[in-house]
Every structure is written in C-alpha cells, then in structure tokens.
Short mmCIF file of C-alpha atoms in Angstrom, two decimals:
data_model
loop_
_atom_site.label_atom_id
_atom_site.label_comp_id
_atom_site.label_asym_id
_atom_site.label_seq_id
_atom_site.Cartn_x
_atom_site.Cartn_y
_atom_site.Cartn_z
CA MET H 1 18.13 1.33 -1.61
CA ARG H 2 20.72 -0.46 0.55
CA PRO H 3 23.93 -1.51 -1.25
CA ASP H 4 23.32 -5.22 -0.51
CA GLU H 5 19.76 -4.90 -1.86
CA ALA H 6 21.04 -3.15 -4.99
CA GLN H 7 23.62 -5.88 -5.46
CA LEU H 8 20.98 -8.59 -5.10
CA LEU H 9 18.79 -6.83 -7.63
CA TRP H 10 21.66 -6.49 -10.03
CA ARG H 11 22.36 -10.22 -9.74
CA LEU H 12 18.67 -10.97 -10.33
CA TRP H 13 18.69 -8.84 -13.45
CA ARG H 14 21.75 -10.69 -14.65
CA GLY H 15 19.82 -13.95 -14.33
CA GLU H 16 21.54 -15.61 -11.39
CA ALA H 17 19.19 -18.38 -10.26
CA LYS H 18 20.86 -18.46 -6.86
CA ALA H 19 19.96 -14.80 -6.38
CA PHE H 20 16.23 -15.56 -6.64
CA GLU H 21 16.54 -18.24 -3.97
CA GLU H 22 18.36 -15.71 -1.78
CA LEU H 23 15.56 -13.21 -2.33
CA VAL H 24 12.95 -15.80 -1.30
CA ASN H 25 14.90 -16.71 1.81
CA LEU H 26 15.36 -13.05 2.70
CA TYR H 27 11.68 -12.09 2.54
CA LYS H 28 9.73 -15.34 3.05
CA ASP H 29 9.02 -14.80 6.76
CA MET H 30 7.85 -11.23 6.30
CA VAL H 31 5.66 -12.11 3.34
CA LEU H 32 4.12 -15.11 5.10
CA ASN H 33 3.36 -13.20 8.29
CA LEU H 34 1.97 -10.24 6.40
CA ALA H 35 -0.29 -12.63 4.47
CA VAL H 36 -1.47 -14.25 7.72
CA ARG H 37 -2.34 -10.88 9.23
CA MET H 38 -3.95 -9.51 6.10
CA THR H 39 -6.17 -12.54 5.62
CA GLY H 40 -6.65 -13.32 9.32
CA ARG H 41 -5.93 -16.98 8.60
CA ALA H 42 -2.79 -19.11 8.81
CA ASP H 43 -4.07 -21.80 6.46
CA GLY H 44 -3.53 -20.86 2.86
CA ALA H 45 -1.06 -18.10 3.76
CA GLU H 46 1.86 -20.17 2.49
CA ASP H 47 0.12 -20.56 -0.88
CA ILE H 48 -0.31 -16.79 -1.03
CA ALA H 49 3.36 -16.31 -0.13
CA GLN H 50 4.38 -18.67 -2.95
CA GLU H 51 2.19 -16.76 -5.37
CA VAL H 52 3.77 -13.48 -4.23
CA PHE H 53 7.24 -14.72 -5.11
CA LEU H 54 6.09 -16.03 -8.46
CA ARG H 55 4.68 -12.58 -9.23
CA VAL H 56 7.93 -11.01 -8.10
CA TRP H 57 9.80 -13.38 -10.42
CA LYS H 58 7.53 -12.48 -13.33
CA ALA H 59 7.69 -8.74 -12.72
CA LEU H 60 11.42 -8.47 -12.00
CA PRO H 61 12.39 -7.31 -15.50
CA LYS H 62 10.00 -4.36 -15.12
CA PHE H 63 11.22 -3.34 -11.66
CA ARG H 64 13.70 -0.49 -12.04
CA GLY H 65 14.54 0.24 -8.42
CA GLU H 66 12.20 3.24 -8.00
CA CYS H 67 11.58 2.10 -4.41
CA LYS H 68 13.13 -0.35 -1.99
CA LEU H 69 12.89 -3.98 -3.02
CA SER H 70 11.12 -4.78 0.27
CA THR H 71 8.56 -2.00 -0.32
CA TRP H 72 7.79 -3.43 -3.75
CA ILE H 73 7.43 -6.99 -2.40
CA TYR H 74 5.09 -5.82 0.42
CA ARG H 75 2.94 -3.99 -2.13
CA ILE H 76 2.60 -7.16 -4.19
CA THR H 77 1.74 -9.13 -1.03
CA ILE H 78 -0.93 -6.63 0.03
CA ASN H 79 -2.51 -6.47 -3.43
CA LEU H 80 -2.60 -10.24 -3.64
CA CYS H 81 -4.13 -10.58 -0.16
CA ILE H 82 -6.81 -8.01 -1.03
CA ALA H 83 -7.60 -9.85 -4.25
CA GLU H 84 -7.62 -13.17 -2.40
CA GLY H 85 -9.95 -11.71 0.25
CA LYS H 86 -12.37 -10.54 -2.43
CA SER H 87 -12.40 -13.89 -4.19
CA ALA H 88 -12.80 -15.69 -0.85
CA GLN H 89 -15.78 -13.46 -0.08
CA GLY H 90 -17.16 -14.48 -3.46
CA ARG H 91 -16.72 -18.11 -2.48
CA SER H 92 -18.37 -17.29 0.90
CA GLU H 93 -15.31 -18.44 2.84
CA PHE H 94 -15.42 -15.34 5.02
CA VAL H 95 -18.14 -15.25 7.60
CA PRO H 96 -19.93 -11.89 7.88
CA LEU H 97 -19.87 -10.28 11.31
CA ASP H 98 -23.59 -10.45 11.73
CA GLU H 99 -23.61 -14.20 11.16
CA PRO H 100 -24.92 -16.09 14.21
CA ALA H 101 -21.64 -18.03 14.43
CA VAL H 102 -19.69 -14.82 14.86
CA MET H 103 -22.25 -13.15 17.10
CA ALA H 104 -22.04 -16.18 19.37
CA LEU H 105 -18.35 -15.55 20.00
CA PRO H 106 -17.87 -14.07 23.44
CA GLN H 107 -17.15 -10.37 23.52
CA LEU H 108 -14.43 -8.96 25.64
CA ARG H 109 -16.64 -8.31 28.62
CA VAL H 110 -15.19 -11.05 30.76
CA GLU H 111 -16.73 -10.51 34.15
CA SER H 112 -14.07 -12.41 36.04
CA ASP H 113 -10.66 -10.96 36.82
CA ASN H 114 -8.97 -13.78 34.94
CA GLU H 115 -6.66 -11.95 32.53
CA TYR H 116 -5.63 -15.18 30.83
CA ALA H 117 -9.27 -15.92 29.90
CA GLU H 118 -9.57 -12.42 28.49
CA GLU H 119 -6.40 -12.88 26.47
CA VAL H 120 -7.68 -16.15 25.01
CA VAL H 121 -11.00 -14.57 24.07
CA LEU H 122 -9.20 -11.63 22.50
CA LYS H 123 -6.93 -13.83 20.42
CA GLU H 124 -9.86 -15.98 19.29
CA ARG H 125 -11.72 -12.94 18.06
CA MET H 126 -8.78 -11.11 16.51
CA GLY H 127 -8.40 -13.28 13.39
CA PRO H 128 -12.02 -13.11 12.17
CA LEU H 129 -12.22 -9.42 13.09
CA MET H 130 -9.04 -8.56 11.21
CA ALA H 131 -10.37 -10.34 8.15
CA ARG H 132 -13.54 -8.23 8.27
CA MET H 133 -11.86 -4.92 8.92
CA PRO H 134 -11.96 -2.27 6.16
CA GLN H 135 -9.07 -3.00 3.87
CA HIS H 136 -6.99 0.16 4.38
CA TYR H 137 -7.21 -0.09 8.19
CA ARG H 138 -6.21 -3.73 8.03
CA THR H 139 -3.24 -2.97 5.77
CA ALA H 140 -1.96 -0.19 8.03
CA ILE H 141 -2.35 -2.27 11.20
CA SER H 142 -0.81 -5.39 9.63
CA LEU H 143 2.23 -3.47 8.43
CA TYR H 144 2.66 -1.44 11.62
CA TYR H 145 2.69 -4.47 13.89
CA LEU H 146 4.54 -6.75 11.48
CA LYS H 147 8.07 -5.73 12.37
CA ASP H 148 7.50 -2.25 13.72
CA LEU H 149 7.76 -0.67 10.29
CA SER H 150 7.94 3.12 10.51
CA TYR H 151 5.10 5.42 9.45
CA GLN H 152 7.34 6.55 6.59
CA GLU H 153 7.84 3.00 5.30
CA ILE H 154 4.13 2.21 5.60
CA SER H 155 3.22 5.40 3.74
CA GLU H 156 5.57 4.38 0.93
CA ILE H 157 4.12 0.87 0.77
CA MET H 158 0.52 2.09 0.85
CA GLY H 159 1.16 5.12 -1.35
CA VAL H 160 -0.56 7.54 1.06
CA PRO H 161 0.79 10.42 3.22
CA MET H 162 2.10 9.66 6.71
CA GLY H 163 -0.79 11.52 8.34
CA THR H 164 -3.22 9.23 6.55
CA VAL H 165 -1.32 6.18 7.79
CA LYS H 166 -1.66 7.43 11.39
CA SER H 167 -5.32 8.10 10.84
CA TYR H 168 -5.86 4.58 9.45
CA LEU H 169 -4.07 3.11 12.47
CA PHE H 170 -6.14 5.06 15.00
CA ARG H 171 -9.40 4.37 13.24
CA GLY H 172 -8.52 0.74 12.69
CA LYS H 173 -7.79 0.21 16.37
CA ALA H 174 -10.97 2.04 17.29
CA TRP H 175 -12.85 -0.22 14.87
CA LEU H 176 -11.44 -3.32 16.57
CA ARG H 177 -12.08 -1.94 20.07
CA ASP H 178 -15.69 -1.08 19.27
CA ARG H 179 -16.38 -4.58 18.07
CA LEU H 180 -14.64 -6.18 21.01
CA LEU H 181 -16.81 -4.05 23.28
CA GLY H 182 -19.90 -4.90 21.25
CA ARG H 183 -20.37 -1.24 20.45
CA GLU H 184 -21.25 -0.45 16.84
CA PRO H 185 -19.69 2.72 15.50
CA ALA H 186 -22.06 5.40 14.25
CA GLN H 187 -20.37 5.81 10.89
CA GLU H 188 -18.06 3.28 9.37
CA GLU H 189 -15.74 4.37 6.67
CA MET H 190 -15.13 1.61 4.18
CA MET E 1 -13.70 17.34 26.13
CA ILE E 2 -16.96 15.42 25.99
CA LEU E 3 -17.16 11.69 26.57
CA ASP E 4 -17.76 10.74 22.94
CA ASP E 5 -14.80 12.81 21.88
CA ALA E 6 -12.61 11.19 24.52
CA TYR E 7 -13.77 7.74 23.43
CA ARG E 8 -12.97 8.51 19.82
CA ARG E 9 -9.54 9.91 20.63
CA LEU E 10 -8.47 7.05 22.86
CA PRO E 11 -6.05 5.52 20.29
CA GLU E 12 -4.42 8.92 19.94
CA TYR E 13 -4.09 9.17 23.73
CA LEU E 14 -2.44 5.75 23.86
CA ASP E 15 -0.05 6.73 21.07
CA GLY E 16 0.99 9.81 23.06
CA GLY E 17 -0.44 12.06 20.40
CA LEU E 18 -2.55 14.48 22.46
CA LEU E 19 -1.55 17.85 23.84
CA PRO E 20 -0.71 17.93 27.59
CA HIS E 21 -3.95 19.68 28.59
CA GLU E 22 -5.98 17.23 26.49
CA ARG E 23 -4.27 14.31 28.22
CA GLU E 24 -5.12 15.81 31.59
CA GLU E 25 -8.76 16.19 30.61
CA MET E 26 -8.79 12.63 29.33
CA GLU E 27 -7.31 11.30 32.58
CA LYS E 28 -9.98 13.18 34.55
CA LEU E 29 -12.65 11.54 32.42
CA PHE E 30 -11.21 8.08 33.12
CA GLY E 31 -11.97 8.69 36.78
CA GLN E 32 -15.52 9.76 36.02
CA SER E 33 -16.65 7.35 33.34
CA PRO E 34 -16.67 3.56 33.75
CA VAL E 35 -17.39 3.24 29.99
CA LEU E 36 -14.22 5.12 29.12
CA ARG E 37 -12.24 3.11 31.68
CA GLU E 38 -13.49 -0.12 30.10
CA ALA E 39 -12.59 1.19 26.65
CA LEU E 40 -9.09 2.03 27.89
CA ARG E 41 -8.68 -1.45 29.37
CA VAL E 42 -9.78 -3.11 26.13
CA SER E 43 -7.59 -0.79 24.08
CA LEU E 44 -4.56 -1.70 26.18
CA ALA E 45 -5.35 -5.41 25.84
CA LEU E 46 -5.80 -4.94 22.11
CA GLU E 47 -2.46 -3.14 21.79
CA ALA E 48 -0.74 -5.97 23.66
CA ALA E 49 -2.45 -8.60 21.48
CA LEU E 50 -1.45 -6.82 18.29
CA ARG E 51 2.16 -6.63 19.47
CA GLN E 52 2.23 -10.27 20.57
CA GLN E 53 0.87 -11.85 17.43
CA PRO E 54 2.63 -15.14 16.70
CA TRP E 55 5.51 -15.03 14.24
CA LEU E 56 5.20 -17.92 11.82
CA SER E 57 7.82 -19.54 9.65
CA PRO E 58 7.12 -21.18 6.31
CA SER E 59 7.80 -24.87 5.79
CA ARG E 60 11.43 -25.91 5.49
CA ASN E 61 11.37 -26.51 1.74
CA PHE E 62 9.42 -23.32 0.98
CA ALA E 63 12.22 -21.53 -0.89
CA HIS E 64 13.08 -24.67 -2.84
CA ALA E 65 9.42 -25.18 -3.82
CA VAL E 66 9.09 -21.55 -4.96
CA VAL E 67 12.24 -21.71 -7.07
CA LYS E 68 11.10 -25.00 -8.57
CA ARG E 69 7.65 -23.59 -9.39
CA ALA E 70 9.18 -20.44 -10.87
CA ALA E 71 11.46 -22.51 -13.08
CA ALA E 72 8.66 -24.86 -14.13
CA GLU E 73 5.78 -22.46 -14.67
CA LEU E 74 7.35 -19.39 -16.13
CA PRO E 75 10.12 -18.41 -18.45
CA PRO E 76 13.07 -17.02 -16.47
CA ALA E 77 12.27 -13.50 -15.41
CA VAL E 78 15.68 -12.32 -16.49
CA THR E 79 15.46 -13.48 -20.12
CA ALA E 80 14.21 -10.14 -21.37
CA TRP E 81 17.05 -8.33 -19.65
CA ASP E 82 19.59 -10.90 -20.85
CA GLN E 83 18.41 -10.49 -24.41
CA ALA E 84 18.57 -6.72 -24.16
CA TRP E 85 22.05 -6.91 -22.66
CA GLU E 86 23.20 -9.21 -25.46
CA ARG E 87 21.94 -6.70 -28.00
CA ILE E 88 23.73 -3.87 -26.21
CA ARG E 89 26.94 -5.89 -26.11
CA ALA E 90 26.69 -6.71 -29.81
CA GLY E 91 26.11 -3.02 -30.57
CA LEU E 92 29.09 -2.01 -28.46
CA SER E 93 31.29 -4.56 -30.22
CA VAL E 94 30.31 -3.21 -33.63
CA CYS E 95 30.93 0.36 -32.45
CA ALA E 96 34.30 -0.60 -30.98
CA LEU E 97 35.32 -2.34 -34.19
CA ALA E 98 34.25 0.65 -36.26
CA LEU E 99 36.23 3.00 -34.00
CA ILE E 100 39.30 0.75 -34.22
CA LEU E 101 39.05 0.80 -37.98
CA ILE E 102 38.71 4.58 -38.02
CA PHE E 103 41.67 5.14 -35.70
CA ALA E 104 43.92 2.46 -37.22
CA ARG E 105 43.00 2.78 -40.86
CA HIS E 106 46.36 4.19 -41.96
CA PRO E 107 48.61 1.57 -40.32
CA LEU E 108 46.24 -1.16 -41.48
CA ALA E 109 46.23 0.17 -45.03
CA ASP E 110 50.01 0.40 -45.04
CA PHE E 111 50.28 -3.09 -43.68
CA GLY E 112 47.86 -4.39 -46.26
CA MET E 113 49.60 -2.66 -49.10
CA ALA E 114 52.97 -3.99 -48.00
CA ALA E 115 51.62 -7.50 -47.73
CA LEU E 116 49.90 -7.31 -51.09
CA GLY E 117 52.86 -5.74 -52.80
CA GLY E 118 55.12 -8.51 -51.65
CA ALA E 119 57.95 -6.05 -51.42
CA GLY E 120 58.90 -6.98 -47.92
CA THR E 121 59.54 -10.38 -46.49
CA TRP E 122 57.07 -12.18 -44.26
CA VAL E 123 59.44 -11.59 -41.33
CA GLY E 124 59.22 -7.90 -41.95
CA ASN E 125 55.46 -8.02 -42.03
CA LEU E 126 55.40 -9.95 -38.81
CA THR E 127 57.69 -7.41 -37.17
CA GLY E 128 55.47 -4.62 -38.43
CA LEU E 129 52.41 -6.32 -37.05
CA THR E 130 54.08 -6.82 -33.67
CA ILE E 131 55.15 -3.20 -33.53
CA PHE E 132 51.65 -2.13 -34.47
CA ALA E 133 50.14 -4.40 -31.84
CA LEU E 134 52.38 -3.07 -29.07
CA HIS E 135 52.44 0.53 -30.15
CA PRO E 136 50.87 2.75 -27.43
CA ILE E 137 48.72 4.61 -29.92
CA ALA E 138 47.46 1.37 -31.37
CA VAL E 139 46.77 0.05 -27.87
CA LEU E 140 44.91 3.25 -27.01
CA ALA E 141 42.95 2.98 -30.22
CA LEU E 142 41.83 -0.46 -29.15
CA VAL E 143 41.16 0.17 -25.47
CA ALA E 144 39.66 3.67 -25.46
CA PRO E 145 36.60 2.87 -27.61
CA VAL E 146 35.84 -0.23 -25.55
CA VAL E 147 36.02 1.72 -22.28
CA ALA E 148 34.05 4.64 -23.70
CA GLY E 149 31.51 2.30 -25.25
CA GLY E 150 31.13 0.33 -22.03
CA PHE E 151 30.59 3.49 -20.00
CA ALA E 152 28.09 4.86 -22.51
CA GLY E 153 26.26 1.53 -22.49
CA CYS E 154 26.10 1.55 -18.71
CA VAL E 155 24.69 5.09 -18.61
CA LEU E 156 22.24 4.49 -21.43
CA SER E 157 20.88 1.28 -19.95
CA GLY E 158 20.12 3.12 -16.68
CA ARG E 159 21.92 0.60 -14.47
CA CYS E 160 24.17 3.22 -12.90
CA ARG E 161 21.32 4.79 -10.94
CA LEU E 162 21.25 1.78 -8.63
CA SER E 163 24.46 2.92 -7.02
CA SER E 164 23.14 6.41 -6.43
CA ASP E 165 19.81 5.33 -4.94
#
C-alpha cells in the first residue's frame, strides 16, 4: 500500500468526511470507465459508479488494508457490474447474439479498402459483443485495457494466478475475433 | 504447426509470447493462408480498438452527489470505528489513572494525611503539591503509562500494520 493511500485510509477510518470526497475524486474516472467496459454501455454506468462508492462507504469499517485500496474498489466495481449484468439479462435488456437485430449488424468483412469504415463497424460491434462475452474474459480484457494494469495487478483483483489472467486475455480476444469474423468457436468456455 | 493451431494461437503471437521457431512457422503460414491473414488483420484492428476505447469522465457534480447520497442514505461508515476508538481511549484513560495511582500512592497518601491532619499550613500543602507536580519521578509516573498505554493500544488495534504494508 502506498503511503498516501494508507494515509487516506487512516483519515477515512477516523471519520473525516473530506477524505471520502477525496477518495471519490481519486477513483471516479477509473470506476466509471471500468463500469462502461464491463457492461458495454455508457448509459447507466454513472449510476453503477455511484453505487460502487456507496458500497465502499458502507464496507470501509471492515476493510483492513489486506490489499491495495484501488484493488478493493475494482473488485467491488466488477462484482457490481456482474450482478447488474445478470439482473439486466433478467429484465431482457441485453440482446442475445443470435437475435436478428444483432445478426443484422455488419461483420468485419468490409470488402472495400476503407479503413475508417472498418473502424466504425468495429466500434459499433464492440459494445454489444463485450456485454455478451463470458464474464471472466470480459473482466480480464476490461482491466487490461483500462489503464494498462499489469498482469500482477489484474491477478490480484480477479483472485486468480497470472497465467490464468493471460489465458483469459488470449481467449477473450480470440472470442471477439471469431465473432467479428463470423466464425463460431468449436467449444466455448463459459 | 497446423492452421487451426496457428489460428488459435494468434493472440499469443501478437503478444510476443511464442518461441522464435513457432513465430517463424506462423509467419510462413500467413503467406500461405488467406484465412489466417484475415484473422491477423482483424486481430490487429481489434487490438487497436481495445487500446483506443474512449475515456469518459463522470458529470461535474458526481463526487458531490455521491457524498450527499452517502450522508443521506447510510449511517457514516466510520461510526463503528469511532465508537471502538472511544472505547479504547476510555480504557487507556482508566489504565493510565490506575497506573498513576499505583506509582504515586505514597506521595498522595502523605499529602492526604498532612492535609487531613491539619498539622501544616495551607501554604505548605501547596508547596508540597507543586514539588510533587514538578518532581521528575512524579512526571515520569504520569507520562510513562500514557505513552505505554498509547503504544499498546496502537499495536492491539492493528493500525500499525498500515505503515508496514
């Protein structure tokens, strides 16, 4: 734990209201962007981020500094996004991949040499695909590309060995690539 | 390396994770297989898209709204700790007082007896009290238990591990 992080935590434990605001300001961007990438949607991500900080606030007395404060906050964000994803699936807010609306989206086989068109198509498809990706692949990819977190940090956040993190990243990217190419993988690990 | 294997290991190739001879084999296959070339192109585009995802910022009053909600919806998260700390402080005070009484029982008893006996004058008592208050041993008797109690409280409450983490 960094000294400034330890100091902030100490102030939070002592009940300094200003310290909580500092904590929110310190991590709000990371939490929001992680929520966007985990859910594949920008709308509603701010609500999730607010909920994350409320949970942090509630759980602070129990946090004893066993890991970095940021690691703990990312874990809460990921768990909340997973729970939110499940409840959204229950409310049918997520569109399954085999839905006609999704199938109608152009795949990445753009015949022309227009790279810009390909980029647009790719970005259009990324959000819905990320939302449908198996949860552990999505978590690893979201964290890895969030702020170039190291394998070590991701393994601490996800609670799995570094080798498993790498494996999730490779498989996750292969999962995305296969769908962008319209090629269904033989076996999908969920 | 067969084509399916190469296709599967493409992310590893892009991450620089293959052995040199495997990379060579892979590069040979790129020349032979249009499917693999297409997969490489898409993988590179995907990598770029993942790295260039937009970085969003929350609304300007986000932090204020969170703090307001936290204050309105929940009891302060630190109350439990505050209460525990108050209890520890009260315990330390009692311990310190007990230690002071143990260390200073003889001077206090003498002082009390003198005052009760009325043998001395009030000026004498006051002088005795001042001497007692400034006496190094008396000062040590007051300060040492507080320092020792504070240190013990810090260790027992587990707060010291923050600095070693």
